[in-house]
JSON list of C-alpha atoms in Angstrom, two decimals:
[
{"chain": "M", "resi": 223, "resn": "MET", "atom": "CA", "xyz": [111.75, 121.29, 95.51]},
{"chain": "M", "resi": 224, "resn": "ASP", "atom": "CA", "xyz": [111.25, 123.32, 98.56]},
{"chain": "M", "resi": 225, "resn": "PHE", "atom": "CA", "xyz": [107.59, 124.94, 99.80]},
{"chain": "M", "resi": 226, "resn": "GLU", "atom": "CA", "xyz": [105.85, 125.41, 103.10]},
{"chain": "M", "resi": 227, "resn": "GLY", "atom": "CA", "xyz": [104.60, 122.31, 104.74]},
{"chain": "M", "resi": 228, "resn": "ASN", "atom": "CA", "xyz": [106.04, 118.87, 103.74]},
{"chain": "M", "resi": 229, "resn": "PHE", "atom": "CA", "xyz": [102.75, 117.74, 101.28]},
{"chain": "M", "resi": 230, "resn": "LYS", "atom": "CA", "xyz": [100.58, 119.25, 99.36]},
{"chain": "M", "resi": 231, "resn": "ILE", "atom": "CA", "xyz": [97.72, 117.18, 98.02]},
{"chain": "M", "resi": 232, "resn": "LEU", "atom": "CA", "xyz": [96.49, 117.86, 94.20]},
{"chain": "M", "resi": 233, "resn": "GLN", "atom": "CA", "xyz": [94.06, 115.68, 94.21]},
{"chain": "M", "resi": 234, "resn": "GLU", "atom": "CA", "xyz": [92.08, 112.77, 96.06]},
{"chain": "M", "resi": 235, "resn": "ASN", "atom": "CA", "xyz": [90.38, 109.89, 94.15]},
{"chain": "M", "resi": 236, "resn": "ALA", "atom": "CA", "xyz": [91.62, 109.85, 90.83]},
{"chain": "M", "resi": 237, "resn": "GLU", "atom": "CA", "xyz": [90.38, 107.22, 89.10]},
{"chain": "M", "resi": 238, "resn": "VAL", "atom": "CA", "xyz": [93.67, 104.37, 88.88]},
{"chain": "M", "resi": 239, "resn": "THR", "atom": "CA", "xyz": [91.45, 101.59, 87.98]},
{"chain": "M", "resi": 240, "resn": "ALA", "atom": "CA", "xyz": [92.84, 100.93, 84.63]},
{"chain": "M", "resi": 241, "resn": "LEU", "atom": "CA", "xyz": [96.14, 102.00, 85.38]},
{"chain": "M", "resi": 242, "resn": "ALA", "atom": "CA", "xyz": [96.85, 99.51, 88.66]},
{"chain": "M", "resi": 243, "resn": "GLU", "atom": "CA", "xyz": [95.37, 96.54, 86.23]},
{"chain": "M", "resi": 244, "resn": "CYS", "atom": "CA", "xyz": [97.77, 97.47, 83.72]},
{"chain": "M", "resi": 245, "resn": "CYS", "atom": "CA", "xyz": [100.73, 97.92, 86.43]},
{"chain": "M", "resi": 246, "resn": "LYS", "atom": "CA", "xyz": [99.59, 94.05, 87.65]},
{"chain": "M", "resi": 247, "resn": "GLY", "atom": "CA", "xyz": [100.47, 93.02, 83.65]},
{"chain": "M", "resi": 248, "resn": "ILE", "atom": "CA", "xyz": [103.75, 94.01, 84.33]},
{"chain": "M", "resi": 249, "resn": "THR", "atom": "CA", "xyz": [105.73, 91.24, 84.55]},
{"chain": "M", "resi": 250, "resn": "PRO", "atom": "CA", "xyz": [108.37, 90.91, 86.64]},
{"chain": "M", "resi": 251, "resn": "GLU", "atom": "CA", "xyz": [111.10, 90.66, 84.07]},
{"chain": "M", "resi": 252, "resn": "GLN", "atom": "CA", "xyz": [109.90, 94.22, 83.21]},
{"chain": "M", "resi": 253, "resn": "TRP", "atom": "CA", "xyz": [110.24, 95.01, 86.05]},
{"chain": "M", "resi": 254, "resn": "ASP", "atom": "CA", "xyz": [113.39, 94.32, 86.39]},
{"chain": "M", "resi": 255, "resn": "VAL", "atom": "CA", "xyz": [115.07, 95.61, 83.49]},
{"chain": "M", "resi": 256, "resn": "TRP", "atom": "CA", "xyz": [115.31, 98.80, 83.92]},
{"chain": "M", "resi": 257, "resn": "ASP", "atom": "CA", "xyz": [118.10, 99.07, 86.79]},
{"chain": "M", "resi": 258, "resn": "HIS", "atom": "CA", "xyz": [119.39, 102.57, 86.53]},
{"chain": "M", "resi": 259, "resn": "ARG", "atom": "CA", "xyz": [117.50, 103.94, 89.48]},
{"chain": "M", "resi": 260, "resn": "GLN", "atom": "CA", "xyz": [118.01, 101.96, 92.13]},
{"chain": "M", "resi": 261, "resn": "ASN", "atom": "CA", "xyz": [121.52, 100.77, 91.64]},
{"chain": "M", "resi": 262, "resn": "THR", "atom": "CA", "xyz": [122.33, 104.89, 91.65]},
{"chain": "M", "resi": 263, "resn": "PHE", "atom": "CA", "xyz": [120.29, 105.53, 94.34]},
{"chain": "M", "resi": 264, "resn": "GLY", "atom": "CA", "xyz": [121.10, 103.23, 97.52]},
{"chain": "M", "resi": 265, "resn": "ALA", "atom": "CA", "xyz": [117.90, 104.74, 99.64]},
{"chain": "M", "resi": 266, "resn": "HIS", "atom": "CA", "xyz": [115.66, 103.16, 96.22]},
{"chain": "M", "resi": 267, "resn": "ARG", "atom": "CA", "xyz": [117.25, 99.61, 95.93]},
{"chain": "M", "resi": 268, "resn": "ASP", "atom": "CA", "xyz": [114.18, 97.88, 97.41]},
{"chain": "M", "resi": 269, "resn": "THR", "atom": "CA", "xyz": [112.64, 99.40, 94.08]},
{"chain": "M", "resi": 270, "resn": "LYS", "atom": "CA", "xyz": [111.79, 98.65, 90.89]},
{"chain": "M", "resi": 271, "resn": "THR", "atom": "CA", "xyz": [111.41, 101.08, 87.96]},
{"chain": "M", "resi": 272, "resn": "PHE", "atom": "CA", "xyz": [109.25, 101.08, 85.31]},
{"chain": "M", "resi": 273, "resn": "PRO", "atom": "CA", "xyz": [110.85, 104.77, 83.84]},
{"chain": "M", "resi": 274, "resn": "LEU", "atom": "CA", "xyz": [108.81, 106.46, 80.51]},
{"chain": "M", "resi": 275, "resn": "VAL", "atom": "CA", "xyz": [110.16, 109.57, 80.85]},
{"chain": "M", "resi": 276, "resn": "TRP", "atom": "CA", "xyz": [113.60, 109.83, 81.96]},
{"chain": "M", "resi": 277, "resn": "SER", "atom": "CA", "xyz": [116.22, 113.10, 81.78]},
{"chain": "M", "resi": 278, "resn": "SER", "atom": "CA", "xyz": [120.03, 113.59, 82.92]},
{"chain": "M", "resi": 279, "resn": "LEU", "atom": "CA", "xyz": [120.11, 114.03, 86.74]},
{"chain": "M", "resi": 280, "resn": "ASP", "atom": "CA", "xyz": [122.52, 116.44, 86.55]},
{"chain": "M", "resi": 281, "resn": "THR", "atom": "CA", "xyz": [121.50, 118.74, 84.74]},
{"chain": "M", "resi": 282, "resn": "ILE", "atom": "CA", "xyz": [118.05, 121.14, 83.75]},
{"chain": "M", "resi": 283, "resn": "THR", "atom": "CA", "xyz": [117.07, 120.21, 80.12]},
{"chain": "M", "resi": 284, "resn": "LEU", "atom": "CA", "xyz": [114.10, 118.86, 78.04]},
{"chain": "M", "resi": 285, "resn": "PRO", "atom": "CA", "xyz": [114.12, 114.39, 78.49]},
{"chain": "M", "resi": 286, "resn": "THR", "atom": "CA", "xyz": [116.36, 113.05, 76.75]},
{"chain": "M", "resi": 287, "resn": "VAL", "atom": "CA", "xyz": [114.79, 109.69, 76.94]},
{"chain": "M", "resi": 288, "resn": "LEU", "atom": "CA", "xyz": [111.83, 108.48, 76.14]},
{"chain": "M", "resi": 289, "resn": "MET", "atom": "CA", "xyz": [110.70, 104.67, 78.04]},
{"chain": "M", "resi": 290, "resn": "ASN", "atom": "CA", "xyz": [107.21, 102.81, 77.58]},
{"chain": "M", "resi": 291, "resn": "VAL", "atom": "CA", "xyz": [105.99, 106.67, 76.60]},
{"chain": "M", "resi": 292, "resn": "ASP", "atom": "CA", "xyz": [103.11, 104.20, 74.17]},
{"chain": "M", "resi": 293, "resn": "SER", "atom": "CA", "xyz": [102.90, 101.35, 76.86]},
{"chain": "M", "resi": 294, "resn": "LEU", "atom": "CA", "xyz": [99.29, 101.34, 78.19]},
{"chain": "M", "resi": 295, "resn": "ALA", "atom": "CA", "xyz": [101.17, 102.15, 81.19]},
{"chain": "M", "resi": 296, "resn": "GLY", "atom": "CA", "xyz": [103.11, 105.04, 79.36]},
{"chain": "M", "resi": 297, "resn": "LYS", "atom": "CA", "xyz": [98.80, 106.09, 77.48]},
{"chain": "M", "resi": 298, "resn": "LEU", "atom": "CA", "xyz": [97.13, 105.75, 80.67]},
{"chain": "M", "resi": 299, "resn": "ALA", "atom": "CA", "xyz": [100.14, 108.29, 83.15]},
{"chain": "M", "resi": 300, "resn": "GLN", "atom": "CA", "xyz": [99.39, 111.02, 80.44]},
{"chain": "M", "resi": 301, "resn": "PRO", "atom": "CA", "xyz": [96.54, 112.46, 81.80]},
{"chain": "M", "resi": 302, "resn": "PHE", "atom": "CA", "xyz": [98.26, 112.42, 85.01]},
{"chain": "M", "resi": 303, "resn": "ILE", "atom": "CA", "xyz": [101.35, 114.67, 83.38]},
{"chain": "M", "resi": 304, "resn": "ALA", "atom": "CA", "xyz": [99.19, 116.94, 81.32]},
{"chain": "M", "resi": 305, "resn": "PHE", "atom": "CA", "xyz": [97.07, 117.84, 84.68]},
{"chain": "M", "resi": 306, "resn": "LEU", "atom": "CA", "xyz": [100.42, 118.29, 86.26]},
{"chain": "M", "resi": 307, "resn": "GLU", "atom": "CA", "xyz": [101.98, 120.18, 83.20]},
{"chain": "M", "resi": 308, "resn": "ASN", "atom": "CA", "xyz": [99.13, 122.55, 83.54]},
{"chain": "M", "resi": 309, "resn": "LEU", "atom": "CA", "xyz": [99.15, 123.38, 87.44]},
{"chain": "M", "resi": 310, "resn": "TYR", "atom": "CA", "xyz": [102.72, 123.86, 87.39]},
{"chain": "M", "resi": 311, "resn": "ASN", "atom": "CA", "xyz": [103.40, 125.72, 84.44]},
{"chain": "M", "resi": 312, "resn": "GLY", "atom": "CA", "xyz": [105.42, 123.28, 83.40]},
{"chain": "M", "resi": 313, "resn": "ILE", "atom": "CA", "xyz": [106.68, 120.03, 81.44]},
{"chain": "M", "resi": 314, "resn": "VAL", "atom": "CA", "xyz": [107.45, 116.40, 82.30]},
{"chain": "M", "resi": 315, "resn": "TYR", "atom": "CA", "xyz": [111.11, 115.83, 83.27]},
{"chain": "M", "resi": 316, "resn": "LYS", "atom": "CA", "xyz": [110.78, 112.07, 85.00]},
{"chain": "M", "resi": 317, "resn": "ALA", "atom": "CA", "xyz": [107.54, 109.80, 84.49]},
{"chain": "M", "resi": 318, "resn": "MET", "atom": "CA", "xyz": [108.48, 106.71, 86.01]},
{"chain": "M", "resi": 319, "resn": "LEU", "atom": "CA", "xyz": [105.94, 103.99, 87.91]},
{"chain": "M", "resi": 320, "resn": "THR", "atom": "CA", "xyz": [107.99, 102.22, 91.01]},
{"chain": "M", "resi": 321, "resn": "LEU", "atom": "CA", "xyz": [107.38, 99.80, 92.88]},
{"chain": "M", "resi": 322, "resn": "LEU", "atom": "CA", "xyz": [108.35, 99.15, 96.28]},
{"chain": "M", "resi": 323, "resn": "PRO", "atom": "CA", "xyz": [107.74, 95.63, 97.51]},
{"chain": "M", "resi": 324, "resn": "ASP", "atom": "CA", "xyz": [105.92, 94.16, 100.51]},
{"chain": "M", "resi": 325, "resn": "GLU", "atom": "CA", "xyz": [107.68, 94.51, 103.87]},
{"chain": "M", "resi": 326, "resn": "GLY", "atom": "CA", "xyz": [110.51, 97.57, 101.12]},
{"chain": "M", "resi": 327, "resn": "LYS", "atom": "CA", "xyz": [111.42, 100.20, 102.72]},
{"chain": "M", "resi": 328, "resn": "ILE", "atom": "CA", "xyz": [113.14, 103.45, 101.30]},
{"chain": "M", "resi": 329, "resn": "PRO", "atom": "CA", "xyz": [115.20, 104.96, 103.82]},
{"chain": "M", "resi": 330, "resn": "PRO", "atom": "CA", "xyz": [115.20, 108.18, 105.25]},
{"chain": "M", "resi": 331, "resn": "HIS", "atom": "CA", "xyz": [117.36, 110.46, 102.38]},
{"chain": "M", "resi": 332, "resn": "VAL", "atom": "CA", "xyz": [117.16, 113.97, 101.02]},
{"chain": "M", "resi": 333, "resn": "ASP", "atom": "CA", "xyz": [117.08, 114.69, 97.55]},
{"chain": "M", "resi": 334, "resn": "SER", "atom": "CA", "xyz": [120.54, 116.70, 96.00]},
{"chain": "M", "resi": 335, "resn": "GLY", "atom": "CA", "xyz": [121.19, 118.26, 93.24]},
{"chain": "M", "resi": 336, "resn": "ASP", "atom": "CA", "xyz": [120.21, 121.06, 90.89]},
{"chain": "M", "resi": 337, "resn": "ALA", "atom": "CA", "xyz": [117.88, 119.09, 88.97]},
{"chain": "M", "resi": 338, "resn": "LEU", "atom": "CA", "xyz": [115.79, 117.16, 91.48]},
{"chain": "M", "resi": 339, "resn": "LEU", "atom": "CA", "xyz": [115.34, 120.59, 93.73]},
{"chain": "M", "resi": 340, "resn": "THR", "atom": "CA", "xyz": [114.53, 122.17, 91.35]},
{"chain": "M", "resi": 341, "resn": "ILE", "atom": "CA", "xyz": [111.67, 119.91, 89.94]},
{"chain": "M", "resi": 342, "resn": "ARG", "atom": "CA", "xyz": [108.02, 119.57, 91.31]},
{"chain": "M", "resi": 343, "resn": "ARG", "atom": "CA", "xyz": [107.93, 116.34, 92.92]},
{"chain": "M", "resi": 344, "resn": "CYS", "atom": "CA", "xyz": [104.81, 114.11, 92.22]},
{"chain": "M", "resi": 345, "resn": "HIS", "atom": "CA", "xyz": [103.63, 111.60, 93.42]},
{"chain": "M", "resi": 346, "resn": "LEU", "atom": "CA", "xyz": [100.28, 109.38, 92.44]},
{"chain": "M", "resi": 347, "resn": "VAL", "atom": "CA", "xyz": [98.80, 106.57, 94.79]},
{"chain": "M", "resi": 348, "resn": "VAL", "atom": "CA", "xyz": [98.49, 103.71, 92.09]},
{"chain": "M", "resi": 349, "resn": "THR", "atom": "CA", "xyz": [98.06, 101.14, 94.57]},
{"chain": "M", "resi": 350, "resn": "ALA", "atom": "CA", "xyz": [98.91, 100.84, 98.49]},
{"chain": "M", "resi": 351, "resn": "GLU", "atom": "CA", "xyz": [97.42, 98.99, 101.22]},
{"chain": "M", "resi": 352, "resn": "THR", "atom": "CA", "xyz": [96.52, 100.29, 105.05]},
{"chain": "M", "resi": 353, "resn": "GLY", "atom": "CA", "xyz": [100.60, 100.29, 106.31]},
{"chain": "M", "resi": 354, "resn": "VAL", "atom": "CA", "xyz": [102.23, 102.11, 103.91]},
{"chain": "M", "resi": 355, "resn": "ASP", "atom": "CA", "xyz": [103.81, 104.39, 105.72]},
{"chain": "M", "resi": 356, "resn": "PHE", "atom": "CA", "xyz": [105.53, 107.96, 103.67]},
{"chain": "M", "resi": 357, "resn": "LYS", "atom": "CA", "xyz": [106.87, 110.58, 106.50]},
{"chain": "M", "resi": 358, "resn": "VAL", "atom": "CA", "xyz": [108.86, 113.28, 105.36]},
{"chain": "M", "resi": 359, "resn": "GLY", "atom": "CA", "xyz": [110.25, 115.48, 107.54]},
{"chain": "M", "resi": 360, "resn": "ASN", "atom": "CA", "xyz": [108.22, 114.07, 111.25]},
{"chain": "M", "resi": 361, "resn": "GLU", "atom": "CA", "xyz": [104.69, 114.29, 109.03]},
{"chain": "M", "resi": 362, "resn": "THR", "atom": "CA", "xyz": [103.61, 110.67, 108.28]},
{"chain": "M", "resi": 363, "resn": "ASN", "atom": "CA", "xyz": [100.47, 109.98, 106.02]},
{"chain": "M", "resi": 364, "resn": "TYR", "atom": "CA", "xyz": [98.93, 106.89, 104.90]},
{"chain": "M", "resi": 365, "resn": "PHE", "atom": "CA", "xyz": [98.13, 107.42, 101.12]},
{"chain": "M", "resi": 366, "resn": "ALA", "atom": "CA", "xyz": [95.09, 105.88, 99.28]},
{"chain": "M", "resi": 367, "resn": "PRO", "atom": "CA", "xyz": [95.00, 104.62, 95.73]},
{"chain": "M", "resi": 368, "resn": "GLY", "atom": "CA", "xyz": [94.00, 107.42, 93.77]},
{"chain": "M", "resi": 369, "resn": "THR", "atom": "CA", "xyz": [95.18, 110.61, 95.95]},
{"chain": "M", "resi": 370, "resn": "LEU", "atom": "CA", "xyz": [97.73, 112.53, 93.75]},
{"chain": "M", "resi": 371, "resn": "PHE", "atom": "CA", "xyz": [100.00, 114.77, 95.77]},
{"chain": "M", "resi": 372, "resn": "GLU", "atom": "CA", "xyz": [103.88, 117.16, 96.09]},
{"chain": "M", "resi": 373, "resn": "PHE", "atom": "CA", "xyz": [106.34, 115.91, 98.68]},
{"chain": "M", "resi": 374, "resn": "ASN", "atom": "CA", "xyz": [109.41, 118.26, 99.89]},
{"chain": "M", "resi": 375, "resn": "ASN", "atom": "CA", "xyz": [112.01, 116.62, 98.76]},
{"chain": "M", "resi": 376, "resn": "SER", "atom": "CA", "xyz": [114.12, 118.85, 99.91]},
{"chain": "M", "resi": 377, "resn": "ARG", "atom": "CA", "xyz": [113.80, 117.12, 103.54]},
{"chain": "M", "resi": 378, "resn": "GLU", "atom": "CA", "xyz": [114.61, 114.38, 104.73]},
{"chain": "M", "resi": 379, "resn": "HIS", "atom": "CA", "xyz": [111.63, 111.49, 103.92]},
{"chain": "M", "resi": 380, "resn": "SER", "atom": "CA", "xyz": [111.04, 107.85, 103.66]},
{"chain": "M", "resi": 381, "resn": "VAL", "atom": "CA", "xyz": [108.84, 105.01, 103.19]},
{"chain": "M", "resi": 382, "resn": "THR", "atom": "CA", "xyz": [107.80, 101.84, 104.98]},
{"chain": "M", "resi": 383, "resn": "ASN", "atom": "CA", "xyz": [105.76, 99.40, 103.22]},
{"chain": "M", "resi": 384, "resn": "ASN", "atom": "CA", "xyz": [104.37, 97.05, 106.26]},
{"chain": "M", "resi": 385, "resn": "SER", "atom": "CA", "xyz": [101.40, 95.74, 104.39]},
{"chain": "M", "resi": 386, "resn": "ASP", "atom": "CA", "xyz": [101.52, 92.05, 102.84]},
{"chain": "M", "resi": 387, "resn": "ALA", "atom": "CA", "xyz": [101.11, 94.32, 99.35]},
{"chain": "M", "resi": 388, "resn": "ASP", "atom": "CA", "xyz": [103.11, 95.31, 96.29]},
{"chain": "M", "resi": 389, "resn": "ARG", "atom": "CA", "xyz": [102.98, 99.41, 96.27]},
{"chain": "M", "resi": 390, "resn": "VAL", "atom": "CA", "xyz": [102.80, 101.22, 92.97]},
{"chain": "M", "resi": 391, "resn": "HIS", "atom": "CA", "xyz": [103.50, 104.88, 92.27]},
{"chain": "M", "resi": 392, "resn": "LEU", "atom": "CA", "xyz": [103.44, 107.00, 89.38]},
{"chain": "M", "resi": 393, "resn": "ILE", "atom": "CA", "xyz": [105.82, 109.35, 89.90]},
{"chain": "M", "resi": 394, "resn": "ILE", "atom": "CA", "xyz": [106.10, 112.63, 87.70]},
{"chain": "M", "resi": 395, "resn": "ASP", "atom": "CA", "xyz": [108.68, 115.46, 87.76]},
{"chain": "M", "resi": 396, "resn": "ILE", "atom": "CA", "xyz": [107.27, 118.63, 86.53]},
{"chain": "M", "resi": 397, "resn": "LEU", "atom": "CA", "xyz": [110.25, 121.47, 85.75]},
{"chain": "M", "resi": 398, "resn": "PRO", "atom": "CA", "xyz": [108.81, 124.63, 85.37]},
{"chain": "M", "resi": 399, "resn": "VAL", "atom": "CA", "xyz": [109.02, 126.82, 82.17]},
{"chain": "M", "resi": 400, "resn": "ALA", "atom": "CA", "xyz": [110.79, 129.51, 83.36]},
{"chain": "M", "resi": 401, "resn": "LEU", "atom": "CA", "xyz": [113.51, 126.82, 84.27]},
{"chain": "M", "resi": 402, "resn": "SER", "atom": "CA", "xyz": [113.51, 125.39, 81.66]},
{"chain": "M", "resi": 403, "resn": "GLY", "atom": "CA", "xyz": [116.31, 127.41, 80.15]}
]
């Protein structure tokens, strides 16, 4: 969603220890099962996705597929989803854990389509070492674990993981109720 600026910090020092531990238990096979995002969007080819809620990209509708929502990861994500639904008076449109391996990159790109430009795209940093750079426009930041932020996905953005550890984020897209039709 387009807004003034590149990033909005929504919460710092959120407790993510249990979610980080849970992510360590997601096997490589589980990370590899669902490859739609990295195969459909070339910018995300280096990433792995563990989806919790997934909605159609071409329409603005209520979630159509619930995946892993009853898993431990889904249960640990729920308080963050509820916080954002309340903050933005909306409903979860997508929620997913994403892994960017050490030395992985998400090249510069701009999100497009009505759905991606209508939602509030928020990231909760679950794991990240110094050297993970998130760039939007001309602003580059490192966000520590426990940081919850929204970023302006209508602007060019990219991520570079120059650390020797995987970076895991919980991405939560919130669709404002007024737009949920």
